[in-house]
Every structure is written in C-alpha cells, then in structure tokens.
XYZ file of C-alpha atoms in Angstrom:
516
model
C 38.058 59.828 40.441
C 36.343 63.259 39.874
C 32.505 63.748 40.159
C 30.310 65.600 38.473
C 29.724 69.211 40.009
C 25.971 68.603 39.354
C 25.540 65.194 40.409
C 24.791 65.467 44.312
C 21.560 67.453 43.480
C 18.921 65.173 45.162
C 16.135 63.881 43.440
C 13.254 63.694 45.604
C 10.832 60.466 45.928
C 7.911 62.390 45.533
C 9.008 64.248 42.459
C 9.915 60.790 41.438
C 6.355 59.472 41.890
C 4.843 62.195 40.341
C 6.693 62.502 37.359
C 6.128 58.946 36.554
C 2.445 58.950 37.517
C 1.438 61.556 35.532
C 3.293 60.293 32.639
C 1.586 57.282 33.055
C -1.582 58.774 33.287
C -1.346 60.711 30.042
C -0.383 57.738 28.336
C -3.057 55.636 29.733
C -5.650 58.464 28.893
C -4.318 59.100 24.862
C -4.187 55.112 23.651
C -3.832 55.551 20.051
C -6.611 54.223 17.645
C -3.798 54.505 14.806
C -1.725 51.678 15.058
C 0.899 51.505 13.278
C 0.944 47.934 11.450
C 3.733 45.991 12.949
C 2.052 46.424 16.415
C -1.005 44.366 15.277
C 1.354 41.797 14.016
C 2.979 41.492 17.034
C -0.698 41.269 18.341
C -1.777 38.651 15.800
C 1.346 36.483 16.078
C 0.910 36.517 19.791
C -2.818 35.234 19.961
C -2.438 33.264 16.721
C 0.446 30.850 18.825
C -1.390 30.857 21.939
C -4.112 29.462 20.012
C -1.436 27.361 18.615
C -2.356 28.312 15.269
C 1.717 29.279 14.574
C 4.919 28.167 15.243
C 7.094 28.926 17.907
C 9.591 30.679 15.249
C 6.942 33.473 14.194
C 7.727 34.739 18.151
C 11.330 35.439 17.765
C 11.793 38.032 14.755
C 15.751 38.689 13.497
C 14.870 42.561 13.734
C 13.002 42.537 17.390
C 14.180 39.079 18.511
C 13.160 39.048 21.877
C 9.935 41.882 22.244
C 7.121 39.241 20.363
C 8.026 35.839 22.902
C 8.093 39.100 25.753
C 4.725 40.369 25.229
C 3.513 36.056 24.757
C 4.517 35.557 28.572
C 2.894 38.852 29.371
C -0.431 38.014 27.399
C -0.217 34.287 28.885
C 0.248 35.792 32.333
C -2.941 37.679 31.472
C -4.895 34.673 30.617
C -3.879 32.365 33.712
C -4.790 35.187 36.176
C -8.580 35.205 34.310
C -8.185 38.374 32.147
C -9.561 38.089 28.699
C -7.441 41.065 27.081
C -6.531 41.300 23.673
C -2.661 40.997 22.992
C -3.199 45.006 20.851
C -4.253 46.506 23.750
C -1.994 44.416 26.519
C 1.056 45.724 24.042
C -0.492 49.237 24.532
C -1.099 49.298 28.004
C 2.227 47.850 28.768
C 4.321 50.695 26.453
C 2.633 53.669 28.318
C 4.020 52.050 31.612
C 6.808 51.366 30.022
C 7.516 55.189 28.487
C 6.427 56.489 31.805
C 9.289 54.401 33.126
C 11.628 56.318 30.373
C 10.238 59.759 31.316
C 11.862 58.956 34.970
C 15.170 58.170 33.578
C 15.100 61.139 31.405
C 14.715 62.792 34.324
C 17.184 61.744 36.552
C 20.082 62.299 33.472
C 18.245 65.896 33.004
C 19.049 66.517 37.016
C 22.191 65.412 37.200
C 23.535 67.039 34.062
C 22.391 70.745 35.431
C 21.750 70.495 38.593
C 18.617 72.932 38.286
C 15.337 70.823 38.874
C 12.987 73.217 37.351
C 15.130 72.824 33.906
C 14.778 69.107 34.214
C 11.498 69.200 34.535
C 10.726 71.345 31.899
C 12.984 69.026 30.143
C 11.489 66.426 30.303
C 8.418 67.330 30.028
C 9.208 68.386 26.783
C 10.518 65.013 25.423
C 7.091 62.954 26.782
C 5.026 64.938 25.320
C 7.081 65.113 22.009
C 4.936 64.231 19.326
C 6.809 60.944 18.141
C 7.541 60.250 21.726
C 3.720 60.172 23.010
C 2.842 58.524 20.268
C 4.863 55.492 20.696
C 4.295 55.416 24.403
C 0.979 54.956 23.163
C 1.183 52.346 20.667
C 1.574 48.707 20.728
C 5.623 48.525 19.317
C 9.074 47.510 20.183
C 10.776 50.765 20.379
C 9.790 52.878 23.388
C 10.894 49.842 25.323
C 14.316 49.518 23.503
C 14.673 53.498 24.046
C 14.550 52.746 27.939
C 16.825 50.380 27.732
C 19.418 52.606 25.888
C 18.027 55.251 28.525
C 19.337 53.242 31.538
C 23.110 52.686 29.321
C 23.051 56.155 29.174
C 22.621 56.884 32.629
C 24.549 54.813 33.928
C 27.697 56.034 31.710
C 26.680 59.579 33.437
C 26.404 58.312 36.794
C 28.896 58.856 39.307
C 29.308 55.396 39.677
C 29.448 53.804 35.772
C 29.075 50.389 35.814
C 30.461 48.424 32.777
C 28.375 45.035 33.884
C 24.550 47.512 34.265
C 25.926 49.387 30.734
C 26.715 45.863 28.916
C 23.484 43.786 29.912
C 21.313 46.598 29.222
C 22.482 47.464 25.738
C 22.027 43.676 24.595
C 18.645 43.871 25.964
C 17.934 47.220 23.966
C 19.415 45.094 21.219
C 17.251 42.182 21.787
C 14.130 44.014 21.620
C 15.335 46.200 18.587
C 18.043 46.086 16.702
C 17.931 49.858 16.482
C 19.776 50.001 19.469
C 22.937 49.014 18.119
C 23.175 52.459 16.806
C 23.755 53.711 20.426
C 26.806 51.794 20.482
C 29.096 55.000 19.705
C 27.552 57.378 21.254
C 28.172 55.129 24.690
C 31.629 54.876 23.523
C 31.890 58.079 23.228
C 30.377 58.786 26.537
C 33.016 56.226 28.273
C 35.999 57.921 26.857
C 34.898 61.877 27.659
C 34.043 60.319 31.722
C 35.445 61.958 34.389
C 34.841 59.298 36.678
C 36.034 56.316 34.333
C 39.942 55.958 35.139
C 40.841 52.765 32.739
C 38.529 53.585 30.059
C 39.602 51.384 27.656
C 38.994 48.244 29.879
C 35.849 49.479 30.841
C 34.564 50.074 27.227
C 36.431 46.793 26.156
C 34.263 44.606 29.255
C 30.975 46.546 28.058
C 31.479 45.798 24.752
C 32.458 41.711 25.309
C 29.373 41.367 27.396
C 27.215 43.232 25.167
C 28.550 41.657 21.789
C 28.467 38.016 24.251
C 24.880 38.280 25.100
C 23.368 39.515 22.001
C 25.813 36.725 20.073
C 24.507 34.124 22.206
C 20.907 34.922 21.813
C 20.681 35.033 18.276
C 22.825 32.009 17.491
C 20.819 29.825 20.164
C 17.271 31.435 18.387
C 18.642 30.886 14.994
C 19.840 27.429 15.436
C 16.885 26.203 17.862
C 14.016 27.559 15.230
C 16.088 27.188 12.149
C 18.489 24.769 11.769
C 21.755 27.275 11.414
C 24.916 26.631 13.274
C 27.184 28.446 10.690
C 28.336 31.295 12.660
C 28.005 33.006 8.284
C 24.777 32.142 7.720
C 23.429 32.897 11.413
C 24.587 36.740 11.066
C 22.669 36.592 7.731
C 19.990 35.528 8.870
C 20.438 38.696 12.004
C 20.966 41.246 9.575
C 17.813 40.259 6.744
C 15.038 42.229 6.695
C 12.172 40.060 5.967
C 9.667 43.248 5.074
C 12.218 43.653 1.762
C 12.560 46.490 2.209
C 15.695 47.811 1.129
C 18.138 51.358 1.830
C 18.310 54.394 -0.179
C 21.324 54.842 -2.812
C 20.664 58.168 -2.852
C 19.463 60.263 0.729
C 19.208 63.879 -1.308
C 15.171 63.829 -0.867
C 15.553 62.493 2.741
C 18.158 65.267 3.356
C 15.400 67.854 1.822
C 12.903 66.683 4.404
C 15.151 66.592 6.893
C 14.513 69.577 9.078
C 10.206 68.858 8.270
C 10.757 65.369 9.553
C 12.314 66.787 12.884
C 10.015 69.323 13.653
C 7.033 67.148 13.081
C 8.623 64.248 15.405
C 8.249 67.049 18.190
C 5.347 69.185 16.732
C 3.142 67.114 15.595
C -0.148 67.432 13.291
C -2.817 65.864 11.567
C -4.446 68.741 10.242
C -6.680 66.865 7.698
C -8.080 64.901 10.396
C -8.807 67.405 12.799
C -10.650 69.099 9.590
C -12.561 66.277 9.151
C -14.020 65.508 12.855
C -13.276 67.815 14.955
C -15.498 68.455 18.065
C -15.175 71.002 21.233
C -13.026 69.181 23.010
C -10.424 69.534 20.198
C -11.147 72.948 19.893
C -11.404 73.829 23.280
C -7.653 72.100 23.500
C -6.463 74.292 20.922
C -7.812 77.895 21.977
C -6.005 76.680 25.535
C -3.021 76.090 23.708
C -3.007 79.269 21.952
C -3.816 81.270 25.071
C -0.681 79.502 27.039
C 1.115 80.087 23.894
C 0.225 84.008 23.921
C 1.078 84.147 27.562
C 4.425 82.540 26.962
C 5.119 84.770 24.678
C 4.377 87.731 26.768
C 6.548 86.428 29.764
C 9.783 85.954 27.816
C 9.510 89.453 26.264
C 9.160 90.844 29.787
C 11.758 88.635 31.482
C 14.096 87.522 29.199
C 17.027 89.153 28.006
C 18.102 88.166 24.359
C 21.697 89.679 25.137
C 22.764 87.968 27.311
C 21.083 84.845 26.252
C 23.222 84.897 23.212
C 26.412 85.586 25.903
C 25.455 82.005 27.124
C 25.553 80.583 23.728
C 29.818 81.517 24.185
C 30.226 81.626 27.883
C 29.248 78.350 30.063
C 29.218 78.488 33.488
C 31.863 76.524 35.287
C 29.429 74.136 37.555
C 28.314 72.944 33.879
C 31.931 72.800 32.602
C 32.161 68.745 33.179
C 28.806 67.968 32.449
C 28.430 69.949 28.727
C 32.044 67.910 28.029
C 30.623 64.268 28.323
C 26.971 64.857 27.653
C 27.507 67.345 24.827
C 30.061 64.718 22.779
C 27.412 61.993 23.867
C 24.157 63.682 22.615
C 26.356 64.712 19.245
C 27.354 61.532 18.277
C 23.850 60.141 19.485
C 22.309 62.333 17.007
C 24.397 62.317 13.726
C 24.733 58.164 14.665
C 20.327 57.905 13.963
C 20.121 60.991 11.508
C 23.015 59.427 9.138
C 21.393 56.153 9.219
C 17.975 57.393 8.466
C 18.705 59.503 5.739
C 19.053 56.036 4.148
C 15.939 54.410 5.950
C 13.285 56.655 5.122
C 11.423 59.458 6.949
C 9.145 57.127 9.605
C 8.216 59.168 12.646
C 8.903 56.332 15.010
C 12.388 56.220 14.656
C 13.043 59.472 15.201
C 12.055 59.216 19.290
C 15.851 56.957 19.312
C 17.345 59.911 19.202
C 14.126 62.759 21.243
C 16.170 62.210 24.718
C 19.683 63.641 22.911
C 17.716 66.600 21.516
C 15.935 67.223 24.887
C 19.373 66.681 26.704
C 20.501 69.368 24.423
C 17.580 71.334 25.645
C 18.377 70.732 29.195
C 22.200 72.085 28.700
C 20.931 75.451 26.962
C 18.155 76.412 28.967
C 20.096 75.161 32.135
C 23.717 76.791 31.022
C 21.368 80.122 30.488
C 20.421 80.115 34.349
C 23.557 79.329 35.515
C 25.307 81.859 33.584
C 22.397 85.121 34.011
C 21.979 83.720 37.990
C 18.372 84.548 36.944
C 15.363 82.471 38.827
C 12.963 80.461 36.492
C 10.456 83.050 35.315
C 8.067 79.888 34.265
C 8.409 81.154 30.569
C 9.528 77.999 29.798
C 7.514 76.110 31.813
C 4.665 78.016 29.895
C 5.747 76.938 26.477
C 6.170 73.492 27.232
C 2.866 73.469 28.068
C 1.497 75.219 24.746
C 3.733 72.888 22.872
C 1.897 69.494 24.890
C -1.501 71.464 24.536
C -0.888 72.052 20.979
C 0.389 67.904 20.121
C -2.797 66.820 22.016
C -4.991 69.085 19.783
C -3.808 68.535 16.663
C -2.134 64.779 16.897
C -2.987 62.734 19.608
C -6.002 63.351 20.421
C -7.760 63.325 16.706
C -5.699 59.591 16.343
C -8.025 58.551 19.819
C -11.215 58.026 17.329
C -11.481 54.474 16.182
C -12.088 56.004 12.529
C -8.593 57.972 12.810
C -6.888 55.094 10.841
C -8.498 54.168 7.523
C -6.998 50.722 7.513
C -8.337 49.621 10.893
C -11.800 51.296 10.953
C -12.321 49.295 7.489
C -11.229 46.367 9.691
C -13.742 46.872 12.061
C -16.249 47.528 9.811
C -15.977 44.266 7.778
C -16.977 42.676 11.079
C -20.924 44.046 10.012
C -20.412 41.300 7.267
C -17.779 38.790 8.153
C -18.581 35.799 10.853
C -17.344 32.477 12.006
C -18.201 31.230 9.192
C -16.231 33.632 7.038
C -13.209 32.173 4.757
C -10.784 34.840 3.271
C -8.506 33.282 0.573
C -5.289 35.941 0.016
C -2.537 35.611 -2.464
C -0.024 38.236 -1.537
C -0.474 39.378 2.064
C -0.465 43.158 2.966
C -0.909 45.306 6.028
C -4.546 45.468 5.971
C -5.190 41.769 5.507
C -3.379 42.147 8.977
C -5.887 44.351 9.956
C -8.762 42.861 8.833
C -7.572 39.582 10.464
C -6.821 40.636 13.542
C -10.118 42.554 14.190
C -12.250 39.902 12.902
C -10.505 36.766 14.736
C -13.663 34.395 13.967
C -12.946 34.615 9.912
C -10.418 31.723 8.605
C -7.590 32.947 6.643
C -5.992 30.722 3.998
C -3.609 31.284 1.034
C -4.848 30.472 -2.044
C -2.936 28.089 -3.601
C -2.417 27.898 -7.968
C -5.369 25.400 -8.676
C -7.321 25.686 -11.247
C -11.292 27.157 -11.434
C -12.845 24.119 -11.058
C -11.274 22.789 -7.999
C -11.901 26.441 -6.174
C -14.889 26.224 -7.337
C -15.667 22.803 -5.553
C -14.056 24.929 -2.208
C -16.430 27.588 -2.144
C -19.363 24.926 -3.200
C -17.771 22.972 0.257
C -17.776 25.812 2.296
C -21.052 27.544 1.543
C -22.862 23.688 2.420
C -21.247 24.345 6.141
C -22.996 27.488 6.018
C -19.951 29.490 5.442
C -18.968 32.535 2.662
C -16.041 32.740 0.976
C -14.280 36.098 -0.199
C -10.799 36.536 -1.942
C -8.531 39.915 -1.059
C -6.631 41.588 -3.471
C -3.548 39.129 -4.033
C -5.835 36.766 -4.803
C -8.242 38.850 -6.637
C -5.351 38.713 -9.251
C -4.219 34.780 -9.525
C -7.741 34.162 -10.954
C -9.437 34.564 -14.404
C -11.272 38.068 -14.712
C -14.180 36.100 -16.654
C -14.466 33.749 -13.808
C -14.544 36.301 -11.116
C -17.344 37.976 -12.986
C -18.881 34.765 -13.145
C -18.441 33.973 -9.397
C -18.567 37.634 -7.107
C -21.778 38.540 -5.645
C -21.503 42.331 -6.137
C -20.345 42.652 -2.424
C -16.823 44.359 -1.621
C -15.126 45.207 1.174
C -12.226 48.212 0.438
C -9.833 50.037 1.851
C -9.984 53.058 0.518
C -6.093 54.910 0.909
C -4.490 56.829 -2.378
C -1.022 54.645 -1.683
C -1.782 51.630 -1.611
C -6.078 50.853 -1.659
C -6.967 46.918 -1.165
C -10.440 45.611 -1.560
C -11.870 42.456 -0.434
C -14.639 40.548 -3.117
C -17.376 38.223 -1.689
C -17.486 34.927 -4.048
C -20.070 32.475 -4.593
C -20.742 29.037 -5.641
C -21.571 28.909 -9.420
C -25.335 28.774 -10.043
C-alpha cells in the first residue's frame, strides 16, 4: 500500500476544538427566523405524535425516512429530562451542532489533501460560512446532517486507512436521513477506484456497496411493511421513490441551465438585498462597511504579494507532494459535482441543495490555493485569509443576519401574528392544505385544525352554531374558502381576515360566524 504524501500532517487537538467551537458558536448566534417549510413540518409532526394527535407513520417519510422518528427521541429526551423546548427550535439547535461537526470533517479532508494547515483553514472557513451552508446549519432540516454523513464516507475513502464497513454504514445512514445522498454513490466509487491505498478495489467497492444497498433495503422494506401493509419487494420501492409533495422533474433544464452559474454564486454569496432595504439597522451596516474595509485590504495585499504569473504556472504545473492527492480527490470532487448539478438542472434551483455538493467546490478550493503554495514555495501572505473573511462579513450582512428578525419570513411572522386573534378556542376548517396553514398551525398550537369535509350549508352551519356555544370561533383558510357558496360566505364572514400577503402564492384566512 502507498500513502498519501500529505497525510502524516498532524492535526492538532486544539485546532480541533477551536474550529468546531467557533463553528458552533456562529451557528448558535445566527438561528434563522426564515424557516424553510419542511422544517416546521418536521416540527409539527413531531409534537403533533407526542401529543398523540398522529400516527406513528407521519414519523417515517419515504424521502427522509429516518431524520423525523430521530429528532422524536431527541425532543422526547428533552421532555423526560424537564425541558419544555419546542421541536422548531430543538431541530435548530441540534443542526448547528451538527454542521459544526461537518466543519471538522471538512477540515481534516482539507489537511490531509495539502498538507498546508493555513489552506485548510482558510478552506474551510470558506465552506461554513458559505451562504447555503450557514444557512442550513441554521435551520431546522434533514440535509446538513445527511451532508456529514456523506462527509465522514468521504473521508474515510481519503484516509490512509479506508474502511469499506465505516464507508458502507455511513452512506445508508446519509441515505436514511435523505435520500439525496444516494447521489454520492459515484463519486465514492469513483474515489475507491483512483485510491492509492485500496489494493482489491473491486471487493472493497463491491462490500461497501452490499452493506450500503443491505441496510438502506432493510430499513425501508421493514418501515414500509410495518406502517403500510407492503411486502411486495415492487410496490415497496414505489412507495421509496414517490414524492408525496407532487412535485414532479423538469422535461426541459434550458432555464435551469441559464441560471446556473446565478444559482452557484448565490449558494456561496448570498443576499437579500430587499430585506436589508427594508429594515436595516447599524448593526447591519456596521457589518457591511467592515466587510468592505477587509474586502479593500484584501485587495491591496494580493496586488502587493501575489504574482499572477506564476499563479497561472500553477494552473499547468502541480507540485509533486500534491501529485497523489489532486489524482483521487480531483476525480472525486468532479464526479461529486456534475453527479448534484446534472440532477438539479431537473429539480429546480432551491438553495438548499446546493450545500450537497459546497465541500467538493471548497475541496477544489483547497487543491488550487494549496497547489499555488506548494508550487511558488511562497509563505501565506493572509490575502486569503483576508478575503474569506470579507466574503463571511459580507453573507452575515446581507443574508444571515437580515433572516435573524422574526418578520424576515412573511409566512411565519403572519403566523405569529394571527396568535393576536386566534386562542384555544379557535377552530380552523382547511380544504386543501398549504405551507402556511403549516405555519399558522404550528405557531398557534392552541387552535384546532380540521378538514372540512363536502356537507352541505346547513349542517356547517349547525358546526359553527356548536362551536361558538363552547365559546369558540370558527374561521375557514383558503382551500376551504373555495368548497363553499360565495353567497353564503357573504352571508356568514364577520369582515375579519387573516392573509398572507406573498405575490406567488398569497393565502388568507376568513373569520365565520353563526347566522343571525
């Protein structure tokens, strides 16, 4: 077996520590106010079976099998130790640990792969504070923990010492929690065969591969025939591969190829720009002067130190203690790419799934800057150091920090309004269900929430009649705003609305009374 040349750089415990503290910390300190909506589902599924209010089923989703019954035991754990935390912000708490956790990894690959500790570091602090990256870390969702997961695969393959038992078990995890992960799949096959330090590599990717495909197997055939009734091995992997949101892939990517390189650049620069407008204060602005002094001073540093010719000599000459490590990481990080990028030209343009593939483009990153250093035998000038930091200064001024105002999301500062005019006594009736009736449910956990069924006007009347004598009020959402008669909604409403006010999709909420 060969080793890496770079692999016997030591890590040391305290760089350890602090790398994962302070990633911590900045997670712990930026907790998003805009959620994205499936984290709030997760939320209200969780709390609506420990209530049992639910079924067991509505833990164990085909697409994140695993990360809903997860954060149950967590939020149960929680409640038998005394502490009366919401399952939202338990979710949210628990990711920033979690991405801090990912940060070390990151870190430990960046090391190894150029042996130059001030590039890894730069490195990786240039994928945590990544604009889609810090924003997952600090939102309640299933992928920053599935990206660790395919984080430890990935080390491991680059490891001295590969393991196909560690590699195996943790990619059916990642693919337990997400089924995004299954995308990494090549790109650790193509890891395995590029290995220096893999002799039989086809019986190591063959044993990963049968205990990956095993466990993942096993776990949805035991879900889907404990919760619903399938044994057919057929209608078990249908029931895996559905997508119960309906929504469907593109037949035609030419307007997700146009927005390609915008996509990109906003999953590591990000910006909210209209927000900021709206609300900004001195502590935003203060951020962003800071970040355009570092930025200036950055940009004086690399036109003193650097030198352009022969950092395009590095672009064609590689230094021969990176030789090994460009070979296996380089086809890795390639296929890791083009594997996400092909599949989301077809899945839309959603921020969040484009930190699956932020540790191959900061791995990338790592290879360049490092290669450069190696090659020029020049010592860090902190240029880069410098612009990492404008970069971080620059995503915390303009898109993290304006998204830590509970008003930064429309949807859920309308939720937490309604809670000036909803009670315990409140009864919503919906027809169809949408993200904000989510929302609005989750943030108002006293209100009852039923689906109206098809009767007719003088049966709901005799339920609203019932539940105003128990000193309730009654109001119907959008869906079911529709499945009754105009005249007798004019008839019945109060005058009182509740809406959410967004140009794509705007929902509204009608308070309905008894008939005088």
């Amino acid at each position: 077996m060969t080793s890496h040349p770079t692999s016997s750089v030591p890590v040391p415990r305290w760089l350890h520590a602090t790398v994962f503290l302070s990633a911590a910390l900045a997670y712990v300190a930026t907790l998003t106010w805009d959620y994205y909506w499936d984290g709030i589902t997760f939320a209200l599924q969780i709390e609506k079976f420990a209530k049992a209010d639910a079924d067991v089923a509505l833990l164990f989703h085909q697409n994140h099998l695993l990360y809903n019954a997860l954060g149950y035991l967590a939020y149960s754990a929680m409640k038998a130790m005394g502490l009366g935390v919401r399952a939202l912000y338990l979710l949210q708490s628990a990711n920033a640990l979690i991405g801090a956790a990912a940060v070390l990894i990151f870190l430990r690959m960046a090391v190894r792969a150029t042996g130059n500790s001030y590039v890894a570091l730069v490195c990786t602090a240039f994928l945590a504070f990544s604009a889609a990256w810090w924003k997952i870390s600090t939102d309640a969702n299933a992928y920053i923990a599935t990206i660790l997961l395919i984080l430890v695969v990935a080390n491991n393959l680059l490891s001295e010492k590969p393991s196909w038992f560690v590699a195996g078990l943790a990619l059916a995890a990642a693919m337990l929690i997400h089924e995004l992960a299954s995308l990494f799949y090549p790109a650790a096959l193509a890891a395995i065969f590029s290995s220096k330090t893999i002799d039989r590599k086809a019986r190591f990717a063959a044993s990963m591969s049968a205990l990956a495909g095993a466990v993942t197997m096993s776990g949805y055939y035991l879900c889907a025939r404990l919760l619903h009734g399938l044994t057919n091995p057929v209608d078990v992997l249908e029931w895996a591969v559905s997508n119960p949101s309906l929504k469907s892939a593109s037949s035609n990517p030419a307007h997700a190829i146009l927005l390609f390189p915008k996509i990109n650049i906003d999953a590591i620069l990000g910006h909210n720009f209209a927000l900021v407008r709206s609300q900004s204060n001195w502590i935003e602005i203060t951020i962003a002067l800071a970040a355009m002094v570092v930025g200036v001073i950055f940009a004086i540093t690399a036109a003193r130190k650097a030198d352009l010719g022969r950092a395009a000599r590095t672009l064609r000459e590689f230094a021969p203690e990176m030789t090994e490590a460009r070979k296996q990481i380089g086809l890795m990080v390639i296929v890791w790419i083009g594997t996400y990028a092909l599949f989301l030209l077809f899945w839309g343009p959603l921020i969040y799934f484009r930190a699956f593939y932020a540790p191959a483009i900061s791995l990338v990153l790592a290879l360049a800057l490092g290669n450069y250093h190696a090659v020029t035998r020049t010592k860090p000038s902190g240029a880069a150091a410098l612009a990492v930091a404008a970069f971080a200064l620059f995503n915390l001024a303009f898109y993290i920090g304006p998204n830590l105002r509970p008003n930064a999301n429309t949807r859920v500062a309308s939720a937490r309004n309604a809670g000036k005019v909803w009670n315990e006594g409140t009864v919503v009736y919906f027809g169809d269900r949408t993200e904000s009736d989510t929302m609005f449910e989750y943030f108002n956990p006293s209100t009852n929430w039923h689906k109206l069924p098809r009767v007719s006007p003088t049966d709901l009347e005799s339920k609203i009649a019932g539940t105003y004598n128990q000193g309730g009020n009654v109001w119907l959402n959008s869906g079911a705003i529709s499945l009754v008669p105009a005249d007798w909604l004019a008839k019945h409403s109060s005058g009182e609305t509740l809406e959410v006010d967004e140009p794509n999709r705007p929902w509204r909420y009608v308070k309905v009374v008894p008939k005088e």
